[in-house]
Coordinates of C-alpha atoms in Angstrom, one line a residue:
M10 CA 2.8 9.4 -8.7
C11 CA 1.8 12.4 -6.8
G12 CA 0.2 13.9 -3.8
I13 CA -3.3 15.2 -4.0
T14 CA -5.9 17.3 -1.8
G15 CA -8.6 19.6 -1.5
W16 CA -12.0 20.2 -0.7
A17 CA -15.6 20.8 -1.9
S18 CA -18.0 22.9 0.5
F19 CA -21.4 24.2 -0.4
H20 CA -21.6 26.5 2.4
R21 CA -18.3 28.7 1.9
D22 CA -16.6 30.5 -1.0
A23 CA -12.9 28.5 -1.6
R24 CA -11.8 31.5 -3.6
T25 CA -10.6 33.3 -0.3
Q26 CA -9.0 30.3 0.9
A27 CA -5.9 30.1 -0.9
P28 CA -3.5 30.0 2.3
V29 CA -5.4 26.9 3.4
I30 CA -5.2 25.1 0.2
G31 CA -1.5 26.0 -0.3
A32 CA -0.7 24.8 3.5
M33 CA -2.7 21.5 2.7
T34 CA -1.0 21.0 -0.7
D35 CA 2.5 21.7 1.3
T36 CA 2.3 18.8 4.0
L37 CA 2.4 16.6 0.7
T38 CA 5.9 17.8 -0.9
P39 CA 7.9 14.5 -0.2
R40 CA 5.4 12.7 -2.7
G41 CA 5.6 15.0 -5.2
P42 CA 8.8 17.0 -5.2
D43 CA 8.8 18.3 -8.6
A44 CA 5.9 20.5 -9.1
R45 CA 3.4 22.4 -6.9
G46 CA -0.3 23.4 -8.5
I47 CA -3.8 24.7 -6.8
W48 CA -6.7 25.6 -8.3
L49 CA -9.7 27.6 -6.6
G50 CA -13.3 28.0 -7.6
E51 CA -16.3 29.0 -5.8
R52 CA -17.5 25.7 -4.0
A53 CA -14.2 23.8 -4.4
A54 CA -10.3 23.9 -4.2
L55 CA -7.9 21.2 -5.6
G56 CA -4.3 21.1 -4.7
H57 CA -1.5 18.6 -6.2
R58 CA 2.4 18.0 -5.7
R59 CA 3.7 15.8 -8.7
L60 CA 6.3 13.5 -9.1
A61 CA 6.9 13.3 -12.6
V62 CA 7.2 10.2 -14.5
I63 CA 5.2 10.1 -17.5
D64 CA 5.4 13.3 -20.0
L65 CA 7.5 15.5 -17.7
A66 CA 6.6 18.8 -19.7
G67 CA 3.0 18.2 -20.3
G68 CA 1.4 16.8 -17.1
A69 CA 1.0 19.7 -14.9
Q70 CA -1.9 19.6 -12.4
P71 CA -4.3 20.3 -11.3
M72 CA -5.6 19.9 -14.5
T73 CA -8.8 21.5 -16.3
D74 CA -10.7 20.5 -19.5
R75 CA -10.1 24.6 -21.1
P76 CA -6.4 25.1 -20.9
D77 CA -7.8 28.2 -22.7
R78 CA -9.8 29.4 -20.0
P79 CA -8.2 27.8 -16.8
D80 CA -10.6 30.6 -14.8
R81 CA -13.6 29.0 -16.2
P82 CA -13.0 25.1 -16.3
T83 CA -15.7 22.6 -16.2
L84 CA -14.0 20.0 -14.9
V85 CA -10.8 19.9 -12.5
L86 CA -8.8 17.0 -11.7
S87 CA -6.2 16.1 -9.1
Y88 CA -4.8 12.7 -9.9
S89 CA -2.1 10.4 -8.4
G90 CA -1.0 7.1 -10.0
E91 CA -0.5 5.5 -13.0
V92 CA -3.1 3.9 -15.7
Y93 CA -1.5 1.6 -17.6
N94 CA -4.0 1.4 -20.3
H95 CA -3.8 5.1 -21.3
H96 CA -2.6 4.3 -25.0
A97 CA -5.5 2.4 -25.7
L98 CA -7.9 4.4 -23.8
R99 CA -6.6 7.7 -25.6
A100 CA -7.2 6.1 -28.9
E101 CA -10.8 5.1 -27.9
L102 CA -11.4 8.4 -26.7
R103 CA -10.2 10.3 -29.9
R104 CA -12.5 7.9 -31.9
R105 CA -15.4 9.4 -29.5
G106 CA -14.5 12.9 -30.5
H107 CA -12.0 14.0 -27.8
H108 CA -8.7 16.1 -28.7
F109 CA -5.6 15.5 -26.4
R110 CA -2.8 18.3 -26.0
T111 CA -0.3 16.3 -24.0
R112 CA 0.8 12.9 -23.8
S113 CA 0.1 12.1 -20.0
D114 CA -2.1 9.6 -18.4
T115 CA -3.6 12.4 -16.3
E116 CA -5.1 14.0 -19.3
V117 CA -6.7 10.4 -20.4
V118 CA -8.5 10.2 -16.9
L119 CA -9.9 13.7 -17.4
R120 CA -11.2 13.0 -21.0
A121 CA -12.5 9.5 -19.7
Y122 CA -14.4 11.4 -16.9
A123 CA -15.7 13.6 -19.6
E124 CA -16.8 10.7 -21.6
W125 CA -18.1 8.4 -18.8
G126 CA -18.8 10.3 -15.5
E127 CA -18.6 8.2 -12.6
D128 CA -18.5 5.1 -14.5
V129 CA -15.0 6.3 -15.5
A130 CA -13.5 4.0 -12.7
G131 CA -14.1 0.8 -14.6
H132 CA -12.6 1.9 -17.8
L133 CA -8.8 2.3 -16.0
E134 CA -6.5 -0.6 -15.2
G135 CA -3.5 0.6 -12.8
M136 CA -2.8 2.2 -9.6
F137 CA -4.9 5.5 -8.9
A138 CA -6.5 8.0 -6.6
F139 CA -8.0 11.0 -7.7
A140 CA -10.5 13.7 -7.4
V141 CA -12.6 15.2 -10.0
W142 CA -14.6 18.6 -9.2
D143 CA -17.4 18.9 -12.2
E144 CA -18.3 22.5 -12.1
R145 CA -21.5 22.1 -14.1
A146 CA -22.7 19.6 -12.0
Q147 CA -21.8 20.8 -9.1
R148 CA -20.1 17.6 -8.0
L149 CA -17.1 16.1 -6.5
L150 CA -15.9 12.4 -7.2
L151 CA -13.4 10.4 -5.4
V152 CA -11.9 7.2 -7.0
R153 CA -9.5 4.7 -5.6
D154 CA -7.9 1.9 -7.7
R155 CA -9.3 -1.7 -7.2
L156 CA -6.8 -3.3 -4.7
G157 CA -6.2 0.0 -2.9
V158 CA -2.5 0.4 -3.7
K159 CA -2.8 4.4 -3.8
P160 CA -4.2 5.8 -0.4
L161 CA -7.1 8.4 -0.4
F162 CA -8.6 9.8 2.9
W163 CA -11.5 12.2 3.6
A164 CA -13.3 14.0 6.6
A165 CA -16.7 15.7 6.4
V166 CA -16.2 19.9 6.8
D167 CA -19.0 22.2 6.9
G168 CA -21.0 21.7 3.7
G169 CA -18.9 19.2 1.9
L170 CA -15.8 17.0 2.7
A171 CA -11.9 17.5 2.3
F172 CA -9.7 14.8 0.9
A173 CA -6.1 13.9 0.5
S174 CA -3.5 11.2 0.1
E175 CA -2.5 11.1 3.6
P176 CA -4.4 12.6 6.9
K177 CA -1.5 15.1 7.5
A178 CA -2.9 17.3 4.6
L179 CA -6.2 16.9 6.2
F180 CA -5.2 18.3 9.5
A181 CA -3.8 21.3 7.5
H182 CA -7.4 22.2 7.2
P183 CA -8.8 24.4 10.2
E184 CA -11.9 22.0 10.5
V185 CA -10.3 18.9 10.5
R186 CA -8.6 18.1 14.1
P187 CA -6.1 15.1 14.6
R188 CA -8.4 13.6 17.1
V189 CA -8.1 9.9 18.7
D190 CA -11.0 8.3 20.5
A191 CA -11.1 4.6 21.8
D192 CA -12.7 3.7 18.2
G193 CA -9.6 4.7 16.5
L194 CA -6.8 3.0 19.1
R195 CA -9.1 -0.3 18.9
E196 CA -8.7 0.0 15.0
A197 CA -5.0 0.4 15.2
Y198 CA -4.2 -2.1 17.9
S199 CA -6.4 -4.6 16.6
L200 CA -4.2 -5.3 13.6
L201 CA -7.3 -6.4 11.6
F202 CA -6.6 -3.8 9.2
N203 CA -10.4 -2.5 8.3
T204 CA -10.6 -0.4 5.3
G205 CA -12.9 2.7 6.2
P206 CA -12.3 3.9 9.6
T207 CA -8.9 5.0 10.6
V208 CA -6.9 5.8 13.9
W209 CA -8.0 9.4 13.4
S210 CA -11.7 10.2 14.8
G211 CA -13.8 11.3 11.6
V212 CA -11.1 10.7 9.1
R213 CA -12.1 7.8 6.8
E214 CA -10.5 6.1 3.8
V215 CA -12.2 5.6 0.2
E216 CA -12.6 1.8 -0.1
P217 CA -10.4 0.0 -2.5
G218 CA -12.2 -0.4 -5.6
G219 CA -14.8 2.3 -4.3
L220 CA -15.7 6.2 -5.2
L221 CA -17.4 8.7 -3.3
V222 CA -19.8 11.5 -5.0
L223 CA -20.6 14.6 -2.9
D224 CA -23.0 17.0 -4.7
R225 CA -25.7 19.0 -2.9
D226 CA -27.8 16.2 -2.0
G227 CA -25.2 14.9 0.4
I228 CA -22.3 12.3 0.0
R229 CA -23.0 8.6 -1.4
E230 CA -20.4 5.8 -1.5
R231 CA -20.3 2.5 -3.7
R232 CA -18.1 -0.3 -5.0
Y233 CA -17.3 -0.4 -8.7
W234 CA -15.1 -3.5 -8.0
Q235 CA -14.7 -6.5 -5.7
L236 CA -13.5 -10.2 -5.6
E237 CA -16.2 -12.5 -7.2
A238 CA -16.1 -16.2 -7.0
D239 CA -16.1 -16.6 -10.8
T240 CA -16.1 -20.0 -12.6
H241 CA -13.0 -21.5 -13.6
D242 CA -12.4 -24.2 -16.1
D243 CA -9.3 -24.4 -17.1
D244 CA -7.0 -27.4 -16.3
R245 CA -3.6 -27.1 -14.5
D246 CA -1.3 -26.8 -17.7
T247 CA -3.6 -23.9 -19.0
A248 CA -3.7 -22.2 -15.5
V249 CA 0.1 -22.3 -15.5
E250 CA 0.4 -20.7 -18.9
R251 CA -2.6 -18.5 -18.2
V252 CA -0.9 -17.0 -14.7
R253 CA 2.6 -16.5 -17.2
E254 CA 0.7 -14.5 -19.5
L255 CA -1.2 -12.1 -17.0
V256 CA 2.2 -11.7 -15.2
G257 CA 4.0 -11.1 -18.0
S258 CA 1.3 -8.4 -19.3
A259 CA 1.1 -6.5 -16.0
A260 CA 4.9 -6.5 -15.9
R261 CA 5.2 -4.6 -19.7
S262 CA 2.6 -2.4 -19.0
Q263 CA 4.5 -1.3 -16.1
L264 CA 7.6 -0.6 -17.4
E265 CA 6.8 2.4 -19.3
A266 CA 8.2 5.7 -18.1
D267 CA 10.3 8.9 -19.0
V268 CA 12.7 8.4 -16.1
P269 CA 15.0 5.7 -14.8
V270 CA 13.1 2.3 -13.8
C271 CA 14.5 -0.3 -11.5
S272 CA 13.3 -3.6 -10.1
L273 CA 12.9 -4.6 -6.4
L274 CA 15.0 -7.9 -6.1
S275 CA 15.3 -10.0 -3.0
G276 CA 16.2 -13.1 -4.2
G277 CA 12.6 -14.7 -3.9
I278 CA 10.2 -16.4 -6.3
D279 CA 7.9 -13.3 -6.6
S280 CA 10.7 -10.7 -7.2
T281 CA 12.8 -13.1 -9.6
V282 CA 9.9 -13.8 -11.7
L283 CA 8.8 -10.4 -12.1
T284 CA 12.6 -9.3 -12.9
A285 CA 13.2 -11.6 -15.4
L286 CA 10.2 -10.7 -17.3
L287 CA 11.0 -7.1 -17.0
A288 CA 14.5 -7.6 -18.2
D289 CA 13.3 -9.5 -21.2
E290 CA 11.1 -6.8 -22.2
L291 CA 13.6 -4.3 -21.7
R292 CA 16.1 -6.3 -24.1
L293 CA 13.3 -6.5 -26.9
R294 CA 12.7 -2.5 -26.5
E295 CA 16.3 -1.3 -26.4
G296 CA 18.3 -3.9 -27.6
P297 CA 20.5 -7.4 -26.2
D298 CA 22.7 -5.6 -24.2
A299 CA 19.9 -3.5 -22.3
R300 CA 20.1 -4.4 -18.6
I301 CA 17.4 -3.3 -16.0
R302 CA 19.2 -2.0 -12.6
S303 CA 17.9 -4.2 -9.7
H304 CA 18.5 -3.8 -5.8
A305 CA 18.4 -5.8 -2.9
V306 CA 19.0 -5.0 1.1
D307 CA 21.1 -6.7 3.5
Y308 CA 22.7 -5.5 7.0
S309 CA 26.0 -4.9 7.4
D310 CA 26.1 -7.7 10.1
Q311 CA 23.6 -10.3 8.5
A312 CA 26.0 -13.1 7.3
E313 CA 27.6 -13.6 11.0
Q314 CA 24.5 -12.9 13.0
F315 CA 21.7 -14.1 11.3
T316 CA 19.4 -16.8 12.9
G317 CA 16.2 -17.9 11.8
D318 CA 12.7 -16.9 13.6
V319 CA 9.3 -17.5 12.8
L320 CA 9.1 -15.1 9.6
R321 CA 12.8 -15.9 8.1
T322 CA 14.6 -19.3 7.2
G323 CA 17.7 -17.8 5.3
H324 CA 20.1 -14.9 4.3
D325 CA 18.5 -13.1 1.1
T326 CA 21.6 -11.6 -0.2
P327 CA 23.3 -14.7 -1.9
Y328 CA 20.1 -15.8 -3.5
A329 CA 19.5 -12.1 -4.7
T330 CA 22.8 -11.8 -6.1
E331 CA 22.6 -15.2 -8.0
A332 CA 19.0 -14.2 -9.5
G333 CA 20.7 -11.0 -10.8
A334 CA 23.3 -12.9 -12.4
F335 CA 20.9 -15.5 -14.0
I336 CA 18.6 -13.0 -15.4
G337 CA 21.5 -10.5 -16.3
T338 CA 20.4 -7.4 -14.2
D339 CA 22.6 -4.4 -13.1
H340 CA 22.4 -5.6 -9.5
S341 CA 23.3 -3.8 -6.4
T342 CA 22.6 -4.5 -2.8
V343 CA 22.0 -1.7 -0.3
V344 CA 24.1 -2.5 2.9
L345 CA 22.6 -0.8 6.2
D346 CA 24.2 -0.2 9.1
P347 CA 22.1 -1.7 12.2
H348 CA 22.7 1.2 14.0
A349 CA 21.3 3.4 12.0
L350 CA 17.9 1.9 12.3
L351 CA 18.3 3.4 15.9
D352 CA 19.0 6.8 14.5
P353 CA 15.8 9.1 16.1
E354 CA 15.7 11.2 13.1
H355 CA 15.2 8.2 10.8
R356 CA 12.6 6.4 13.0
K357 CA 10.3 9.9 13.2
A358 CA 10.7 10.4 9.5
V359 CA 9.0 6.7 9.1
V360 CA 6.3 7.7 11.9
V361 CA 5.6 10.9 10.1
A362 CA 5.3 9.2 6.9
R363 CA 2.8 6.5 8.2
D364 CA 0.7 9.3 10.3
S365 CA -0.2 6.1 12.5
P366 CA 1.4 4.4 15.6
I367 CA 1.6 1.1 14.1
G368 CA 4.4 -0.3 12.3
V369 CA 6.9 -2.9 12.0
G370 CA 9.7 -1.0 13.4
D371 CA 13.3 -1.7 12.1
M372 CA 11.8 -3.0 8.6
D373 CA 9.6 0.2 8.5
T374 CA 12.9 2.1 9.1
S375 CA 15.5 -0.1 6.6
L376 CA 12.7 0.0 3.8
Y377 CA 12.8 4.1 4.3
L378 CA 16.6 3.8 4.0
L379 CA 16.4 1.6 1.2
F380 CA 13.9 3.6 -0.9
G381 CA 16.2 6.9 -0.2
E382 CA 19.3 5.2 -1.7
I383 CA 17.2 3.5 -4.9
R384 CA 15.9 7.1 -5.2
K385 CA 19.4 8.6 -6.2
H386 CA 19.5 6.5 -9.4
S387 CA 15.4 5.5 -10.3
T388 CA 12.4 7.4 -9.9
V389 CA 10.3 4.0 -10.2
A390 CA 10.5 0.7 -8.7
L391 CA 8.9 -2.4 -9.5
S392 CA 8.0 -4.7 -6.6
G393 CA 7.0 -8.3 -6.0
E394 CA 4.6 -7.4 -3.3
A395 CA 1.2 -8.8 -3.1
A396 CA 2.6 -12.4 -4.4
D397 CA 1.7 -14.0 -1.6
E398 CA -1.8 -13.0 -1.0
V399 CA -2.4 -13.7 -4.9
F400 CA -0.8 -17.5 -5.1
G401 CA -1.1 -18.4 -1.4
G402 CA 2.4 -18.1 -0.4
Y403 CA 1.8 -17.4 3.4
P404 CA 2.2 -20.4 5.9
W405 CA -1.3 -19.6 6.9
F406 CA -2.5 -21.2 3.6
H407 CA -0.8 -24.4 4.6
D408 CA -0.8 -24.7 8.1
P409 CA -3.9 -26.7 9.5
K410 CA -3.9 -25.1 13.1
A411 CA -4.1 -21.6 11.2
L412 CA -6.8 -23.4 8.7
A413 CA -8.8 -24.6 11.9
A414 CA -8.4 -21.5 13.9
D415 CA -11.4 -19.2 14.4
T416 CA -9.8 -16.2 13.8
F417 CA -7.4 -13.9 11.4
P418 CA -4.6 -16.1 10.4
W419 CA -2.1 -13.5 10.9
L420 CA -3.1 -12.9 14.6
L421 CA -1.4 -16.5 15.2
V422 CA 2.0 -15.4 14.3
N423 CA 3.6 -14.9 17.8
G424 CA -0.1 -14.1 18.8
D425 CA -0.2 -11.1 21.4
D426 CA 3.7 -11.7 22.1
A427 CA 3.9 -9.2 18.9
A428 CA 0.9 -6.7 20.0
M429 CA 2.0 -3.9 22.2
P430 CA 0.2 -4.2 25.6
L431 CA -2.4 -1.3 26.0
N432 CA -3.4 0.2 29.6
A433 CA -6.1 -2.3 30.7
E434 CA -7.9 0.7 32.1
L435 CA -8.4 2.0 28.6
D436 CA -11.1 -1.1 28.2
L437 CA -11.0 -1.3 24.6
R438 CA -12.4 -5.0 24.4
I439 CA -10.1 -5.4 21.4
G440 CA -10.9 -9.3 21.8
E441 CA -14.6 -9.0 21.3
F442 CA -14.0 -6.5 18.7
R443 CA -11.7 -9.0 16.7
N444 CA -14.6 -11.9 17.1
D445 CA -17.2 -9.6 15.3
T446 CA -15.0 -8.4 12.9
Y447 CA -14.1 -11.3 11.6
R448 CA -17.6 -13.0 11.7
S449 CA -18.2 -9.7 9.5
A450 CA -15.3 -10.6 7.2
L451 CA -16.0 -14.1 6.6
A452 CA -19.9 -13.0 5.9
A453 CA -18.1 -11.0 2.9
V454 CA -16.5 -13.8 1.6
P455 CA -18.1 -14.6 -2.0
H456 CA -18.3 -18.5 -2.8
R457 CA -19.4 -20.9 -5.4
D458 CA -22.3 -23.5 -4.8
G459 CA -21.1 -26.9 -4.0
E460 CA -17.4 -26.1 -3.0
S461 CA -15.5 -28.7 -1.2
P462 CA -14.8 -27.8 2.5
V463 CA -11.0 -27.3 1.5
E464 CA -12.1 -24.9 -1.4
H465 CA -14.3 -23.2 1.1
R466 CA -11.8 -22.4 3.8
Q467 CA -9.3 -21.8 1.3
R468 CA -11.2 -18.8 -0.4
E469 CA -11.9 -17.4 2.7
M470 CA -8.0 -17.2 3.6
Q471 CA -7.3 -15.9 0.3
H472 CA -10.0 -13.0 0.5
L473 CA -8.6 -12.6 4.2
S474 CA -5.2 -12.0 2.8
L475 CA -6.2 -9.9 -0.2
T476 CA -8.6 -7.4 1.5
R477 CA -7.1 -7.1 4.7
W478 CA -3.5 -8.2 5.2
L479 CA -2.3 -6.7 1.7
R480 CA -3.8 -3.3 2.4
Q481 CA -1.8 -2.7 5.2
L482 CA 1.7 -3.8 3.0
L483 CA 0.8 -1.5 0.5
H484 CA 0.0 1.4 3.0
R485 CA 3.6 1.0 4.0
K486 CA 5.1 0.6 0.8
D487 CA 3.1 3.7 -0.4
R488 CA 4.0 5.9 2.6
L489 CA 7.8 5.1 2.8
S490 CA 8.4 5.5 -1.1
M491 CA 6.6 8.6 -1.5
A492 CA 8.3 9.8 1.8
Q493 CA 11.6 9.4 -0.6
G494 CA 9.7 10.4 -3.7
L495 CA 10.2 7.2 -5.2
E496 CA 7.3 5.6 -7.2
V497 CA 6.7 1.9 -6.7
R498 CA 4.7 -0.4 -8.8
V499 CA 3.6 -3.6 -8.0
P500 CA 2.4 -5.6 -11.0
Y501 CA 0.9 -8.7 -8.9
C502 CA -1.7 -6.4 -7.9
D503 CA -3.3 -6.2 -11.5
H504 CA -6.9 -6.9 -10.9
R505 CA -7.2 -9.4 -14.1
L506 CA -4.2 -11.5 -12.4
V507 CA -5.9 -11.1 -8.9
E508 CA -9.4 -12.1 -10.3
Y509 CA -8.2 -15.0 -12.5
A510 CA -6.0 -16.6 -9.4
F511 CA -8.9 -16.0 -6.8
A512 CA -11.0 -18.0 -8.8
T513 CA -8.4 -20.7 -9.9
P514 CA -9.4 -24.2 -7.7
W515 CA -7.0 -24.4 -4.8
A516 CA -5.7 -27.6 -6.2
H517 CA -4.2 -25.9 -8.8
K518 CA -2.3 -23.3 -6.4
S519 CA -0.7 -26.4 -4.5
F520 CA -0.3 -29.1 -6.8
D521 CA 3.3 -29.5 -6.0
G522 CA 2.6 -29.8 -2.3
R523 CA 4.0 -26.4 -1.4
E524 CA 3.3 -22.7 -1.5
K525 CA 3.0 -20.8 -4.9
S526 CA 2.7 -24.0 -6.8
L527 CA 1.3 -21.9 -9.9
L528 CA 3.7 -19.2 -9.8
R529 CA 6.5 -21.6 -9.3
A530 CA 5.5 -23.6 -12.8
A531 CA 4.7 -20.2 -14.8
G532 CA 8.4 -18.9 -13.5
A533 CA 10.0 -22.2 -15.0
G534 CA 13.0 -21.0 -16.7
L535 CA 13.0 -17.4 -15.7
A536 CA 14.9 -18.3 -12.3
P537 CA 17.7 -20.1 -10.7
H538 CA 16.5 -23.6 -9.5
S539 CA 17.5 -22.5 -5.9
V540 CA 15.4 -19.5 -5.9
L541 CA 12.2 -21.3 -7.9
H542 CA 12.5 -23.9 -4.5
R543 CA 13.6 -22.0 -1.6
P544 CA 11.1 -21.7 1.4
K545 CA 9.1 -18.4 1.7
N546 CA 11.0 -15.7 3.4
H547 CA 10.1 -12.5 4.8
Y548 CA 11.3 -8.9 4.6
P549 CA 14.7 -9.1 6.3
A550 CA 15.3 -7.8 9.9
T551 CA 18.8 -7.0 11.5
H552 CA 19.7 -9.6 14.4
H553 CA 22.7 -7.8 15.7
P554 CA 22.5 -7.8 19.6
D555 CA 23.7 -4.2 19.7
Y556 CA 20.4 -3.1 17.9
N557 CA 18.1 -5.1 20.4
R558 CA 20.4 -3.4 23.2
G559 CA 19.4 0.2 21.4
L560 CA 15.9 -0.5 21.2
Q561 CA 15.3 -1.4 25.1
E562 CA 16.8 1.8 25.6
L563 CA 14.5 3.6 23.3
A564 CA 11.7 1.7 24.7
R565 CA 12.7 2.7 28.5
D566 CA 12.9 6.3 27.3
A567 CA 9.4 6.1 25.5
L568 CA 7.9 5.1 28.6
S569 CA 9.3 7.9 30.8
S570 CA 6.6 9.6 29.4
E571 CA 3.4 10.0 31.4
Q572 CA 1.6 10.0 28.2
V573 CA 2.6 6.7 26.8
R574 CA 2.2 5.1 30.0
A575 CA -1.4 6.2 29.9
L576 CA -1.8 4.1 26.8
A577 CA 0.7 0.9 27.5
D578 CA 0.8 -1.2 30.1
E579 CA 4.3 -1.1 31.3
S580 CA 4.5 -4.4 33.2
R581 CA 3.5 -6.2 30.3
L582 CA 6.5 -4.7 28.5
K583 CA 8.9 -5.7 31.4
P584 CA 9.8 -9.2 29.8
A585 CA 11.1 -7.7 26.7
L586 CA 12.5 -5.1 28.3
D587 CA 14.5 -7.3 30.7
T588 CA 15.2 -9.9 28.3
P589 CA 19.3 -10.1 27.2
P590 CA 19.7 -8.5 24.1
D591 CA 20.9 -11.5 22.1
Q592 CA 17.8 -13.7 23.5
L593 CA 15.1 -11.5 22.6
V594 CA 12.6 -13.0 20.5
W595 CA 11.2 -11.5 17.3
G596 CA 7.4 -11.1 18.9
H597 CA 8.9 -9.1 22.3
R598 CA 11.1 -7.2 20.0
L599 CA 8.1 -6.0 18.2
R600 CA 6.4 -5.2 21.2
L601 CA 9.1 -2.5 22.0
E602 CA 9.3 -1.5 18.4
R603 CA 5.4 -0.1 18.8
V604 CA 6.2 1.5 22.3
V605 CA 8.9 3.7 20.6
D606 CA 6.9 4.2 17.5
L607 CA 3.8 5.2 19.8
A608 CA 6.0 7.9 21.9
L609 CA 7.3 9.4 18.2
W610 CA 3.7 9.6 16.9
L611 CA 2.5 11.3 20.0
D612 CA 5.1 13.9 20.1
H613 CA 5.1 14.6 16.4
H614 CA 1.5 14.6 15.6
R615 CA 0.0 15.3 19.1
P616 CA -3.2 14.1 18.8
E617 CA -6.1 15.3 20.8
L618 CA -6.9 12.0 22.9
A619 CA -10.6 11.4 24.0
L620 CA -10.6 8.2 25.8

């Protein structure tokens, strides 16, 4: 896992711009603490920060196809991520006449481009974002993985475009400014998670499953992958077995690394089934005494202060401990002091990592601190993220009100109570924007002829969850882990598993009358009964009144800024500010979290507001 950046321009010589590519690359140092590299050509410049995971000695980047003549390459690659089928691809490319000088998956991607050109993306399995400058064709190719696990942003510059793993690197280019207009605020605060436009004016994402080509004819984008409503003829028992095979295959392929690997074990079904499969594979490879390290997070007050809310029904730690013992992991719990979540430096670090004012407050700060503790022992962690989207785990898949609602289902969770109220004078028309975007989102859902109304609606819900809700979770996990130099892998995002589950009839996914029926059945014997059958629980949050009290104080401080008040409606925040700390509900608390993050974002990024 790494950070990539650079640009291509047909109007100016990049060889004179070493300080610029150096500055862009240096903004990504947390993503790649192990090495720095830049390459300069007449029409392109590429930068790279490396987090060494595979072939520690041989995977330096940017990588060229002519190591004997690095000043005269025909291909240059800057790559971030992991390609899990690189061994099979290496063998195929050797049969086609290619020679390799390293064990790295980076070189496999480079040689695969040499063989297949822009069709390379369809041959890769994994999480990745990369740029290839083709000197012969005078062409830049940007590629992003199918689910959007790895980020990739771009912005137009004179005669071409600049690209980066994070917007902050783009802003180190003299032609890209951190500018925010009404469209950007609408994108951010509507909570619709569009992919393409961002909060930053002129900065866009390469679509998940998409690629972008720049040459002398201009810029063109296309999708090389998207969800389809494929036919599905497997009966329920076959589907359960196939899911277990696919999850197991993804877990095994993602265990490879030349650095320490661990698992994130929350005590829920997703992470427990995954950890069990990883532990079994590790014992096969290293012997019966091998144990995978697993980590959970908790708060020092949680056992005494926990109270259920709309997202959480129970305390995770006892389940995580039981799961670790059942599987036989080297398990530990990172216990955080709720007061540490109020630390301005921690909160600022999170906002800097996100490059966005939108987050989930203490849950972001705690995840950042958790990743920092894990990084002391491991370089790679595997996560159960995406199982809810793949297998129908969220309440909105099962709630008649959500299924009947004419809007994005996550907007019904606390409704506008969880959104930071924006100043009405901005006239962003968020309601109208949400309605229009919802219509467009539904129009993009693939369907099969003859679907029942239930099947039709559930396919819509799953498509919305996989193509929108999941993307902001993946962004969160990538930014906060990479800010600590930790690579997090997500086996449930394996595109073969996603394709299979999306095609599977809803009756199979809910056959036991509950969420994630297929995964529960596939995980039989891999997890304790108590874990397999516990209700869905979201990422933990602190419930300590001192945290709520401190958050209210931070929000009052934030609102002392004239710039914050110009964006936030202070009067509509008053109920959350005046509520006794021990009575502050989750939705109102999230409002306060977002106004605090807004102030930090404005202070650090200093965006040019064009409203």
